[in-house]
mmCIF file of C-alpha atoms and ligand atoms in Angstrom:
data_model
loop_
_atom_site.group_PDB
_atom_site.id
_atom_site.type_symbol
_atom_site.label_atom_id
_atom_site.label_comp_id
_atom_site.label_asym_id
_atom_site.label_seq_id
_atom_site.Cartn_x
_atom_site.Cartn_y
_atom_site.Cartn_z
ATOM 1 C CA MET Y 1 7.159 52.757 30.136
ATOM 2 C CA GLU Y 2 5.373 54.965 28.097
ATOM 3 C CA TYR Y 3 1.773 55.768 29.501
ATOM 4 C CA VAL Y 4 -1.262 57.054 27.439
ATOM 5 C CA LYS Y 5 -4.700 58.079 28.301
ATOM 6 C CA CYS Y 6 -6.233 56.862 25.312
ATOM 7 C CA LEU Y 7 -4.802 54.623 22.809
ATOM 8 C CA ILE Y 8 -6.455 54.179 19.228
ATOM 9 C CA ILE Y 9 -5.520 50.991 17.236
ATOM 10 C CA GLY Y 10 -6.434 51.317 13.586
ATOM 11 C CA SER Y 11 -6.282 54.271 10.401
ATOM 12 C CA GLY Y 12 -9.457 53.745 8.901
ATOM 13 C CA PRO Y 13 -12.427 56.298 8.890
ATOM 14 C CA ALA Y 14 -12.961 54.991 12.541
ATOM 15 C CA GLY Y 15 -9.685 55.451 14.168
ATOM 16 C CA TYR Y 16 -9.037 59.032 12.538
ATOM 17 C CA THR Y 17 -12.466 60.393 13.641
ATOM 18 C CA ALA Y 18 -11.904 58.934 16.819
ATOM 19 C CA ALA Y 19 -8.143 60.456 17.201
ATOM 20 C CA LEU Y 20 -9.862 63.719 15.881
ATOM 21 C CA TYR Y 21 -12.668 63.877 18.609
ATOM 22 C CA ALA Y 22 -10.065 62.563 21.346
ATOM 23 C CA SER Y 23 -7.821 65.072 20.732
ATOM 24 C CA ARG Y 24 -10.157 67.757 20.752
ATOM 25 C CA ALA Y 25 -11.461 66.387 24.271
ATOM 26 C CA ASN Y 26 -7.925 66.736 25.655
ATOM 27 C CA LEU Y 27 -7.114 63.066 25.726
ATOM 28 C CA ASN Y 28 -3.915 63.411 24.115
ATOM 29 C CA PRO Y 29 -4.526 60.420 21.897
ATOM 30 C CA VAL Y 30 -1.786 58.139 20.335
ATOM 31 C CA LEU Y 31 -3.067 56.117 17.419
ATOM 32 C CA TYR Y 32 -1.273 53.381 15.820
ATOM 33 C CA ALA Y 33 -1.849 53.290 12.103
ATOM 34 C CA GLY Y 34 -1.420 49.055 11.531
ATOM 35 C CA LEU Y 35 -0.111 47.569 8.508
ATOM 36 C CA GLN Y 36 -2.453 49.311 6.059
ATOM 37 C CA THR Y 37 -2.415 53.244 6.807
ATOM 38 C CA GLY Y 38 -5.713 54.523 5.857
ATOM 39 C CA GLY Y 39 -7.618 51.314 5.752
ATOM 40 C CA GLN Y 40 -9.635 49.823 3.109
ATOM 41 C CA LEU Y 41 -10.421 53.004 1.260
ATOM 42 C CA THR Y 42 -7.066 53.395 0.072
ATOM 43 C CA GLN Y 43 -7.951 50.487 -2.117
ATOM 44 C CA THR Y 44 -10.828 52.470 -3.637
ATOM 45 C CA THR Y 45 -10.807 54.762 -6.287
ATOM 46 C CA ILE Y 46 -13.556 57.312 -6.011
ATOM 47 C CA VAL Y 47 -15.720 57.700 -2.688
ATOM 48 C CA ASP Y 48 -18.897 59.178 -3.776
ATOM 49 C CA ASN Y 49 -21.065 58.441 -0.857
ATOM 50 C CA PHE Y 50 -19.420 60.531 1.996
ATOM 51 C CA PRO Y 51 -21.192 63.525 2.949
ATOM 52 C CA GLY Y 52 -19.447 66.864 2.274
ATOM 53 C CA TYR Y 53 -17.874 65.742 -1.050
ATOM 54 C CA PRO Y 54 -20.230 66.741 -3.806
ATOM 55 C CA ASN Y 55 -17.893 65.469 -6.596
ATOM 56 C CA GLY Y 56 -16.903 62.793 -4.706
ATOM 57 C CA VAL Y 57 -13.211 62.016 -3.602
ATOM 58 C CA ASP Y 58 -10.091 60.007 -4.103
ATOM 59 C CA GLY Y 59 -10.110 57.273 -1.187
ATOM 60 C CA ASN Y 60 -6.531 57.875 -0.518
ATOM 61 C CA GLN Y 61 -7.205 61.538 -0.615
ATOM 62 C CA MET Y 62 -9.840 61.686 1.936
ATOM 63 C CA MET Y 63 -7.733 59.479 4.234
ATOM 64 C CA MET Y 64 -4.944 61.915 4.265
ATOM 65 C CA ASP Y 65 -7.458 64.752 4.899
ATOM 66 C CA LEU Y 66 -9.044 62.624 8.095
ATOM 67 C CA ARG Y 67 -5.347 62.082 9.186
ATOM 68 C CA GLU Y 68 -4.437 65.828 8.561
ATOM 69 C CA GLN Y 69 -7.295 66.956 10.569
ATOM 70 C CA ALA Y 70 -6.564 64.589 13.652
ATOM 71 C CA ALA Y 71 -3.258 66.020 13.506
ATOM 72 C CA ARG Y 72 -4.338 69.422 13.654
ATOM 73 C CA PHE Y 73 -5.494 68.923 17.373
ATOM 74 C CA GLY Y 74 -2.834 67.170 18.281
ATOM 75 C CA ALA Y 75 -3.327 63.517 17.927
ATOM 76 C CA ASP Y 76 0.060 61.551 18.145
ATOM 77 C CA LEU Y 77 -0.110 59.639 14.669
ATOM 78 C CA ARG Y 78 2.273 56.692 14.512
ATOM 79 C CA ASP Y 79 3.231 53.965 11.934
ATOM 80 C CA GLY Y 80 3.668 50.508 13.149
ATOM 81 C CA GLU Y 81 1.367 47.760 14.364
ATOM 82 C CA ILE Y 82 0.224 46.612 17.953
ATOM 83 C CA THR Y 83 1.204 43.032 18.114
ATOM 84 C CA LYS Y 84 0.096 42.064 21.551
ATOM 85 C CA VAL Y 85 -2.502 43.158 24.045
ATOM 86 C CA ASP Y 86 -3.411 42.339 27.717
ATOM 87 C CA PHE Y 87 -6.707 43.698 28.961
ATOM 88 C CA SER Y 88 -6.481 41.511 32.222
ATOM 89 C CA ARG Y 89 -5.417 44.440 34.313
ATOM 90 C CA LYS Y 90 -5.393 48.179 34.677
ATOM 91 C CA PRO Y 91 -3.663 50.044 33.087
ATOM 92 C CA TYR Y 92 -4.049 47.879 29.998
ATOM 93 C CA THR Y 93 -0.819 46.951 28.099
ATOM 94 C CA VAL Y 94 -0.036 46.933 24.528
ATOM 95 C CA THR Y 95 3.213 45.659 22.731
ATOM 96 C CA THR Y 96 4.399 47.278 19.357
ATOM 97 C CA ASP Y 97 5.867 45.913 16.344
ATOM 98 C CA HIS Y 98 9.202 47.473 17.664
ATOM 99 C CA GLY Y 99 8.996 45.424 21.006
ATOM 100 C CA GLU Y 100 8.020 48.694 22.889
ATOM 101 C CA THR Y 101 5.126 48.353 25.636
ATOM 102 C CA ILE Y 102 2.515 51.136 26.261
ATOM 103 C CA GLU Y 103 0.225 51.392 29.171
ATOM 104 C CA ALA Y 104 -3.105 52.631 28.086
ATOM 105 C CA GLU Y 105 -5.911 53.947 30.299
ATOM 106 C CA SER Y 106 -8.476 53.389 27.350
ATOM 107 C CA VAL Y 107 -8.433 52.021 24.206
ATOM 108 C CA ILE Y 108 -10.388 52.373 20.903
ATOM 109 C CA ILE Y 109 -10.141 49.433 18.652
ATOM 110 C CA ALA Y 110 -10.621 50.386 15.190
ATOM 111 C CA THR Y 111 -8.893 47.628 13.108
ATOM 112 C CA GLY Y 112 -11.730 47.322 10.444
ATOM 113 C CA ALA Y 113 -12.250 44.365 8.089
ATOM 114 C CA THR Y 114 -10.658 42.684 5.022
ATOM 115 C CA ALA Y 115 -12.611 41.168 2.257
ATOM 116 C CA LYS Y 116 -12.719 37.431 2.215
ATOM 117 C CA TYR Y 117 -11.618 35.323 -0.735
ATOM 118 C CA LEU Y 118 -12.134 31.982 -1.986
ATOM 119 C CA GLY Y 119 -8.530 30.619 -1.227
ATOM 120 C CA LEU Y 120 -8.049 29.742 -4.944
ATOM 121 C CA PRO Y 121 -4.206 30.207 -5.851
ATOM 122 C CA ASP Y 122 -5.803 31.910 -9.240
ATOM 123 C CA GLU Y 123 -7.138 34.719 -7.254
ATOM 124 C CA LYS Y 124 -3.580 35.789 -6.012
ATOM 125 C CA LYS Y 125 -2.168 35.016 -9.429
ATOM 126 C CA TYR Y 126 -4.787 37.613 -11.270
ATOM 127 C CA ALA Y 127 -4.954 40.162 -8.409
ATOM 128 C CA GLY Y 128 -5.138 43.399 -10.063
ATOM 129 C CA GLN Y 129 -5.717 41.615 -13.478
ATOM 130 C CA GLY Y 130 -9.176 40.772 -13.249
ATOM 131 C CA VAL Y 131 -9.871 39.595 -9.669
ATOM 132 C CA SER Y 132 -11.418 42.539 -7.425
ATOM 133 C CA ALA Y 133 -13.149 42.534 -3.735
ATOM 134 C CA CYS Y 134 -14.791 45.876 -4.540
ATOM 135 C CA ALA Y 135 -16.938 46.574 -7.480
ATOM 136 C CA THR Y 136 -17.390 50.092 -6.812
ATOM 137 C CA CYS Y 137 -13.685 50.610 -6.878
ATOM 138 C CA ASP Y 138 -12.987 48.844 -9.747
ATOM 139 C CA GLY Y 139 -16.264 48.219 -11.631
ATOM 140 C CA PHE Y 140 -15.281 51.217 -14.049
ATOM 141 C CA PHE Y 141 -12.717 49.277 -15.876
ATOM 142 C CA TYR Y 142 -15.245 46.786 -16.960
ATOM 143 C CA ARG Y 143 -17.493 48.756 -18.764
ATOM 144 C CA LYS Y 144 -19.067 46.809 -21.604
ATOM 145 C CA LYS Y 145 -17.389 43.553 -20.491
ATOM 146 C CA VAL Y 146 -18.662 40.445 -18.997
ATOM 147 C CA VAL Y 147 -18.086 39.993 -15.307
ATOM 148 C CA ALA Y 148 -18.727 37.369 -12.674
ATOM 149 C CA VAL Y 149 -19.968 38.223 -8.796
ATOM 150 C CA VAL Y 150 -19.218 35.348 -6.370
ATOM 151 C CA GLY Y 151 -21.821 35.532 -3.494
ATOM 152 C CA GLY Y 152 -25.857 35.482 -2.630
ATOM 153 C CA GLY Y 153 -25.813 37.992 -0.109
ATOM 154 C CA ASP Y 154 -26.782 41.641 0.120
ATOM 155 C CA THR Y 155 -23.252 42.672 -0.938
ATOM 156 C CA ALA Y 156 -23.209 40.125 -3.865
ATOM 157 C CA CYS Y 157 -26.640 41.626 -4.989
ATOM 158 C CA GLU Y 158 -25.727 45.199 -4.606
ATOM 159 C CA GLU Y 159 -22.323 44.700 -6.389
ATOM 160 C CA ALA Y 160 -23.868 42.598 -9.135
ATOM 161 C CA HIS Y 161 -26.722 45.431 -9.554
ATOM 162 C CA TYR Y 162 -24.079 48.169 -9.682
ATOM 163 C CA LEU Y 163 -21.992 46.190 -12.129
ATOM 164 C CA ALA Y 164 -24.992 45.498 -14.271
ATOM 165 C CA GLY Y 165 -25.336 49.118 -14.920
ATOM 166 C CA LEU Y 166 -22.107 49.332 -16.485
ATOM 167 C CA CYS Y 167 -21.245 46.174 -17.835
ATOM 168 C CA LYS Y 168 -22.739 44.060 -20.763
ATOM 169 C CA LYS Y 169 -23.459 41.166 -18.616
ATOM 170 C CA VAL Y 170 -23.213 39.957 -15.010
ATOM 171 C CA TYR Y 171 -23.062 36.410 -13.733
ATOM 172 C CA MET Y 172 -23.694 35.711 -9.909
ATOM 173 C CA ILE Y 173 -21.923 32.369 -8.943
ATOM 174 C CA VAL Y 174 -23.937 31.234 -6.138
ATOM 175 C CA ARG Y 175 -23.141 28.236 -4.206
ATOM 176 C CA LYS Y 176 -26.476 27.626 -3.010
ATOM 177 C CA PRO Y 177 -29.786 26.822 -4.777
ATOM 178 C CA TYR Y 178 -31.273 30.153 -3.471
ATOM 179 C CA LEU Y 179 -29.946 33.626 -2.508
ATOM 180 C CA ARG Y 180 -29.067 34.782 0.862
ATOM 181 C CA ALA Y 181 -29.935 38.410 0.303
ATOM 182 C CA SER Y 182 -33.105 40.335 1.647
ATOM 183 C CA ALA Y 183 -36.306 39.815 -0.607
ATOM 184 C CA ALA Y 184 -35.706 43.638 -1.844
ATOM 185 C CA MET Y 185 -32.301 42.880 -3.476
ATOM 186 C CA GLN Y 186 -33.101 39.614 -4.569
ATOM 187 C CA LYS Y 187 -35.829 40.878 -6.442
ATOM 188 C CA ARG Y 188 -33.451 44.054 -7.921
ATOM 189 C CA VAL Y 189 -31.375 41.310 -9.488
ATOM 190 C CA GLU Y 190 -33.975 38.926 -10.696
ATOM 191 C CA GLU Y 191 -35.544 41.999 -12.567
ATOM 192 C CA ALA Y 192 -32.246 42.960 -14.168
ATOM 193 C CA GLU Y 193 -32.120 41.789 -17.855
ATOM 194 C CA ASN Y 194 -28.482 41.472 -18.081
ATOM 195 C CA ILE Y 195 -27.685 39.553 -14.560
ATOM 196 C CA GLU Y 196 -28.017 36.059 -14.904
ATOM 197 C CA ILE Y 197 -27.598 33.767 -11.464
ATOM 198 C CA LEU Y 198 -25.864 30.626 -11.906
ATOM 199 C CA TYR Y 199 -27.264 28.797 -8.393
ATOM 200 C CA GLU Y 200 -25.490 25.757 -7.231
ATOM 201 C CA THR Y 201 -22.209 26.701 -8.817
ATOM 202 C CA ASN Y 202 -18.753 26.714 -7.377
ATOM 203 C CA THR Y 203 -15.592 28.259 -8.838
ATOM 204 C CA LEU Y 204 -12.693 25.797 -9.339
ATOM 205 C CA GLY Y 205 -10.304 28.347 -10.904
ATOM 206 C CA LEU Y 206 -9.298 31.194 -13.111
ATOM 207 C CA TYR Y 207 -7.744 31.146 -16.933
ATOM 208 C CA GLY Y 208 -6.303 33.408 -19.247
ATOM 209 C CA GLU Y 209 -3.223 34.910 -21.075
ATOM 210 C CA ASN Y 210 -3.105 38.494 -19.990
ATOM 211 C CA GLY Y 211 -5.324 38.829 -17.184
ATOM 212 C CA VAL Y 212 -8.835 36.697 -16.311
ATOM 213 C CA GLU Y 213 -10.337 35.507 -19.657
ATOM 214 C CA GLY Y 214 -12.848 33.048 -17.712
ATOM 215 C CA ALA Y 215 -13.661 30.930 -15.073
ATOM 216 C CA HIS Y 216 -13.449 27.221 -14.503
ATOM 217 C CA VAL Y 217 -16.925 26.382 -12.666
ATOM 218 C CA VAL Y 218 -18.639 23.027 -11.466
ATOM 219 C CA TYR Y 219 -22.723 22.851 -11.211
ATOM 220 C CA ARG Y 220 -23.831 20.505 -8.441
ATOM 221 C CA LYS Y 221 -20.485 19.249 -7.439
ATOM 222 C CA GLY Y 222 -20.906 15.770 -6.180
ATOM 223 C CA GLU Y 223 -24.348 14.997 -7.783
ATOM 224 C CA SER Y 224 -25.231 12.635 -10.585
ATOM 225 C CA ASP Y 225 -25.858 15.699 -12.897
ATOM 226 C CA GLU Y 226 -22.387 17.313 -11.750
ATOM 227 C CA ARG Y 227 -21.117 19.617 -15.004
ATOM 228 C CA THR Y 228 -18.023 21.342 -14.925
ATOM 229 C CA TYR Y 229 -17.795 23.918 -17.908
ATOM 230 C CA ASP Y 230 -15.673 27.294 -18.635
ATOM 231 C CA LEU Y 231 -17.592 30.577 -18.102
ATOM 232 C CA PRO Y 232 -15.622 33.370 -20.459
ATOM 233 C CA ILE Y 233 -15.725 36.416 -18.377
ATOM 234 C CA ASP Y 234 -13.459 39.353 -18.095
ATOM 235 C CA GLY Y 235 -13.634 40.222 -14.280
ATOM 236 C CA PHE Y 236 -14.113 38.240 -11.312
ATOM 237 C CA PHE Y 237 -15.694 40.198 -8.179
ATOM 238 C CA LEU Y 238 -15.773 38.528 -4.759
ATOM 239 C CA ALA Y 239 -18.638 39.442 -2.728
ATOM 240 C CA ILE Y 240 -18.511 36.723 0.282
ATOM 241 C CA GLY Y 241 -18.341 38.837 3.129
ATOM 242 C CA HIS Y 242 -15.665 40.536 5.342
ATOM 243 C CA THR Y 243 -13.422 39.224 8.143
ATOM 244 C CA PRO Y 244 -13.126 41.333 11.138
ATOM 245 C CA GLN Y 245 -9.518 41.940 12.092
ATOM 246 C CA SER Y 246 -10.332 41.113 15.799
ATOM 247 C CA ALA Y 247 -7.853 37.966 16.358
ATOM 248 C CA LEU Y 248 -5.239 39.914 18.366
ATOM 249 C CA PHE Y 249 -8.326 40.577 21.134
ATOM 250 C CA LYS Y 250 -10.046 37.373 21.073
ATOM 251 C CA ASP Y 251 -8.524 36.527 24.690
ATOM 252 C CA PHE Y 252 -10.145 39.189 26.370
ATOM 253 C CA ILE Y 253 -12.814 40.825 24.169
ATOM 254 C CA THR Y 254 -16.208 39.104 23.233
ATOM 255 C CA LEU Y 255 -16.590 38.364 19.697
ATOM 256 C CA ASP Y 256 -19.457 36.945 17.767
ATOM 257 C CA GLU Y 257 -19.523 33.806 15.677
ATOM 258 C CA GLN Y 258 -18.049 35.548 12.800
ATOM 259 C CA GLY Y 259 -15.367 37.391 14.926
ATOM 260 C CA PHE Y 260 -16.977 40.897 14.873
ATOM 261 C CA ILE Y 261 -16.425 42.439 18.479
ATOM 262 C CA CYS Y 262 -19.489 42.489 20.561
ATOM 263 C CA LEU Y 263 -20.945 45.907 21.821
ATOM 264 C CA LYS Y 264 -22.192 45.832 25.308
ATOM 265 C CA GLY Y 265 -25.202 48.357 24.642
ATOM 266 C CA GLN Y 266 -25.848 51.675 23.206
ATOM 267 C CA ASN Y 267 -22.506 52.946 23.059
ATOM 268 C CA GLN Y 268 -19.414 51.670 21.828
ATOM 269 C CA ALA Y 269 -18.207 49.657 25.012
ATOM 270 C CA THR Y 270 -17.019 46.144 24.804
ATOM 271 C CA ASN Y 271 -17.205 43.746 27.658
ATOM 272 C CA VAL Y 272 -13.744 44.995 29.137
ATOM 273 C CA PRO Y 273 -14.445 48.732 30.963
ATOM 274 C CA GLY Y 274 -12.330 50.982 28.971
ATOM 275 C CA VAL Y 275 -11.862 49.439 25.924
ATOM 276 C CA PHE Y 276 -13.986 50.515 23.216
ATOM 277 C CA ALA Y 277 -14.547 49.290 19.605
ATOM 278 C CA ALA Y 278 -15.510 51.278 16.242
ATOM 279 C CA GLY Y 279 -15.941 50.534 12.573
ATOM 280 C CA ASP Y 280 -16.108 47.626 10.501
ATOM 281 C CA VAL Y 281 -14.444 45.600 13.241
ATOM 282 C CA CYS Y 282 -17.843 45.809 15.258
ATOM 283 C CA ASP Y 283 -19.947 46.217 12.460
ATOM 284 C CA PRO Y 284 -21.381 43.039 10.602
ATOM 285 C CA HIS Y 285 -24.159 44.732 9.180
ATOM 286 C CA TYR Y 286 -23.237 48.273 7.706
ATOM 287 C CA GLN Y 287 -19.674 48.324 6.654
ATOM 288 C CA GLN Y 288 -19.939 51.960 5.556
ATOM 289 C CA ALA Y 289 -17.127 54.618 5.986
ATOM 290 C CA ILE Y 290 -19.671 57.265 7.055
ATOM 291 C CA ILE Y 291 -20.943 54.946 9.751
ATOM 292 C CA ALA Y 292 -17.281 53.967 10.780
ATOM 293 C CA ALA Y 293 -16.754 57.612 11.320
ATOM 294 C CA GLY Y 294 -19.632 57.929 13.467
ATOM 295 C CA THR Y 295 -18.780 55.163 15.425
ATOM 296 C CA GLY Y 296 -15.114 56.538 15.835
ATOM 297 C CA ALA Y 297 -16.823 59.846 17.121
ATOM 298 C CA LYS Y 298 -18.938 57.953 19.572
ATOM 299 C CA ALA Y 299 -15.987 55.753 20.934
ATOM 300 C CA ALA Y 300 -14.149 58.664 21.541
ATOM 301 C CA LEU Y 301 -16.880 60.446 23.620
ATOM 302 C CA ASP Y 302 -17.425 57.083 25.326
ATOM 303 C CA ALA Y 303 -13.744 56.958 26.358
ATOM 304 C CA GLN Y 304 -13.777 60.547 27.276
ATOM 305 C CA ALA Y 305 -17.032 59.711 29.546
ATOM 306 C CA TYR Y 306 -15.179 56.736 31.070
ATOM 307 C CA LEU Y 307 -11.900 58.623 31.745
ATOM 308 C CA SER Y 308 -13.619 61.809 33.269
ATOM 309 C CA GLU Y 309 -15.447 59.348 35.509
ATOM 310 C CA LEU Y 310 -12.118 57.911 37.057
ATOM 311 C CA GLY Y 311 -10.965 61.485 37.360
ATOM 312 C CA LYS Y 312 -8.387 60.862 34.504
HETATM 313 P P1 NDP L 1 -23.326 37.487 3.886
HETATM 314 O O1 NDP L 1 -22.531 36.713 4.784
HETATM 315 O O2 NDP L 1 -24.615 37.860 4.097
HETATM 316 O O3 NDP L 1 -23.241 36.582 2.165
HETATM 317 C C1 NDP L 1 -22.293 36.041 2.036
HETATM 318 C C2 NDP L 1 -22.661 35.364 0.729
HETATM 319 O O4 NDP L 1 -21.126 34.872 0.000
HETATM 320 C C3 NDP L 1 -23.426 34.076 1.050
HETATM 321 O O5 NDP L 1 -24.290 33.768 -0.141
HETATM 322 C C4 NDP L 1 -22.465 32.946 1.429
HETATM 323 O O6 NDP L 1 -23.156 31.737 0.815
HETATM 324 C C5 NDP L 1 -21.486 33.193 0.056
HETATM 325 N N1 NDP L 1 -20.291 32.513 0.436
HETATM 326 C C6 NDP L 1 -19.499 32.698 1.401
HETATM 327 N N2 NDP L 1 -18.480 31.913 1.444
HETATM 328 C C7 NDP L 1 -18.555 31.482 0.354
HETATM 329 C C8 NDP L 1 -17.455 30.488 -0.467
HETATM 330 N N3 NDP L 1 -16.612 29.985 0.288
HETATM 331 N N4 NDP L 1 -17.856 30.224 -1.726
HETATM 332 C C9 NDP L 1 -18.849 30.552 -2.350
HETATM 333 N N5 NDP L 1 -19.734 31.450 -1.686
HETATM 334 C C10 NDP L 1 -19.612 31.866 -0.457
HETATM 335 O O7 NDP L 1 -22.405 38.925 3.396
HETATM 336 P P2 NDP L 1 -22.679 39.927 2.841
HETATM 337 O O8 NDP L 1 -21.082 40.833 2.649
HETATM 338 O O9 NDP L 1 -23.372 39.982 1.437
HETATM 339 O O10 NDP L 1 -23.520 40.912 3.732
HETATM 340 C C11 NDP L 1 -22.921 41.284 5.260
HETATM 341 C C12 NDP L 1 -24.068 41.845 5.871
HETATM 342 O O11 NDP L 1 -24.045 43.353 5.469
HETATM 343 C C13 NDP L 1 -25.312 41.102 6.117
HETATM 344 O O12 NDP L 1 -26.022 41.655 7.103
HETATM 345 C C14 NDP L 1 -25.910 42.184 4.887
HETATM 346 O O13 NDP L 1 -27.447 42.099 5.268
HETATM 347 C C15 NDP L 1 -25.431 43.418 5.174
HETATM 348 N N6 NDP L 1 -25.700 44.554 4.041
HETATM 349 C C16 NDP L 1 -26.603 45.142 3.679
HETATM 350 C C17 NDP L 1 -26.738 45.834 2.596
HETATM 351 C C18 NDP L 1 -28.087 46.674 2.338
HETATM 352 O O14 NDP L 1 -28.960 46.552 3.235
HETATM 353 N N7 NDP L 1 -27.935 47.747 1.497
HETATM 354 C C19 NDP L 1 -25.641 45.957 1.635
HETATM 355 C C20 NDP L 1 -24.566 44.908 1.990
HETATM 356 C C21 NDP L 1 -24.508 44.173 3.054
HETATM 357 P P3 NDP L 1 -24.090 31.170 1.564
HETATM 358 O O15 NDP L 1 -25.601 31.595 1.518
HETATM 359 O O16 NDP L 1 -24.114 29.612 0.905
HETATM 360 O O17 NDP L 1 -23.584 30.942 2.946
#
């Protein structure tokens, strides 16, 4: 059976940065990239807010650069998924999608998160044809058009505000009679002239011949004044939160009520000694590439300290 000192699961900014630091610390890390090599940023066009790229960088390119940088110091970067883990006894064991079992002295979980969808069949039907879960990635295609953003949290407000700078009109489809977002974010969207908030409204479906041309929505469903109508839009943006990819670890690792991995204290340690977490899988709040990269570095340094204490 293969034995590794430091196994990293996931290949977003957190995973690759952990691999970079762990390889430079001579931990000979092995990284499993998972189903979507490069993670969420490979779905993006230009990343403008990662320090060090004054003119922005293509999301795919940035992930290839991070991968290359980790490989330069000897990180063993593998395609494939980890499908099972056993953290009940040391060394921990993980199983790959090829059925191989690996023993790991320490593990860094950097499996990220995925955007939530409403679960409507039309979201799949119009994927890439008017439906998006990332305004900053796809907003550009909707310049001077009419779009809707679903959600009433900080992300929805931020995305609506961003889109308002590009689009003719932005509707926010909010299921409650109020926004959940922070006061500052609420003020921002309320003050934008081309944002209209549709409270107590839910989406029933989408329509259109060639891509999205509108949404079927319902106002105050189940109430005496319930009203169903069609809202003409060119783009439909989901901003209803993210689901952390933590299900694989739930039997061993403490998760919060949303499924995010709980960290023990100041560092990236989980409740299982030697198992660390980094990036969006343990971050219900910021969900930013630069922060994921930073926590990836922290997790590798924590793994190094843990292994050195064990004399490994
Ligand atoms: P939130 O969970 O805060 O908000 C999700 C929103 O989507 C809520 O309005 C919720 O409605 C709505 N929603 C959820 N499911 C559905 C559904 N099935 N149908 C319709 N609406 C739905 O997620 P965010 O992504 O906005 O934020 C996550 C975290 O990140 C928060 O802590 C936030 O503060 C933070 N954040 C901070 C930012 C900043 O400070 N600049 C920017 C972005 C995020 P309801 O209210 O009814 O539950």
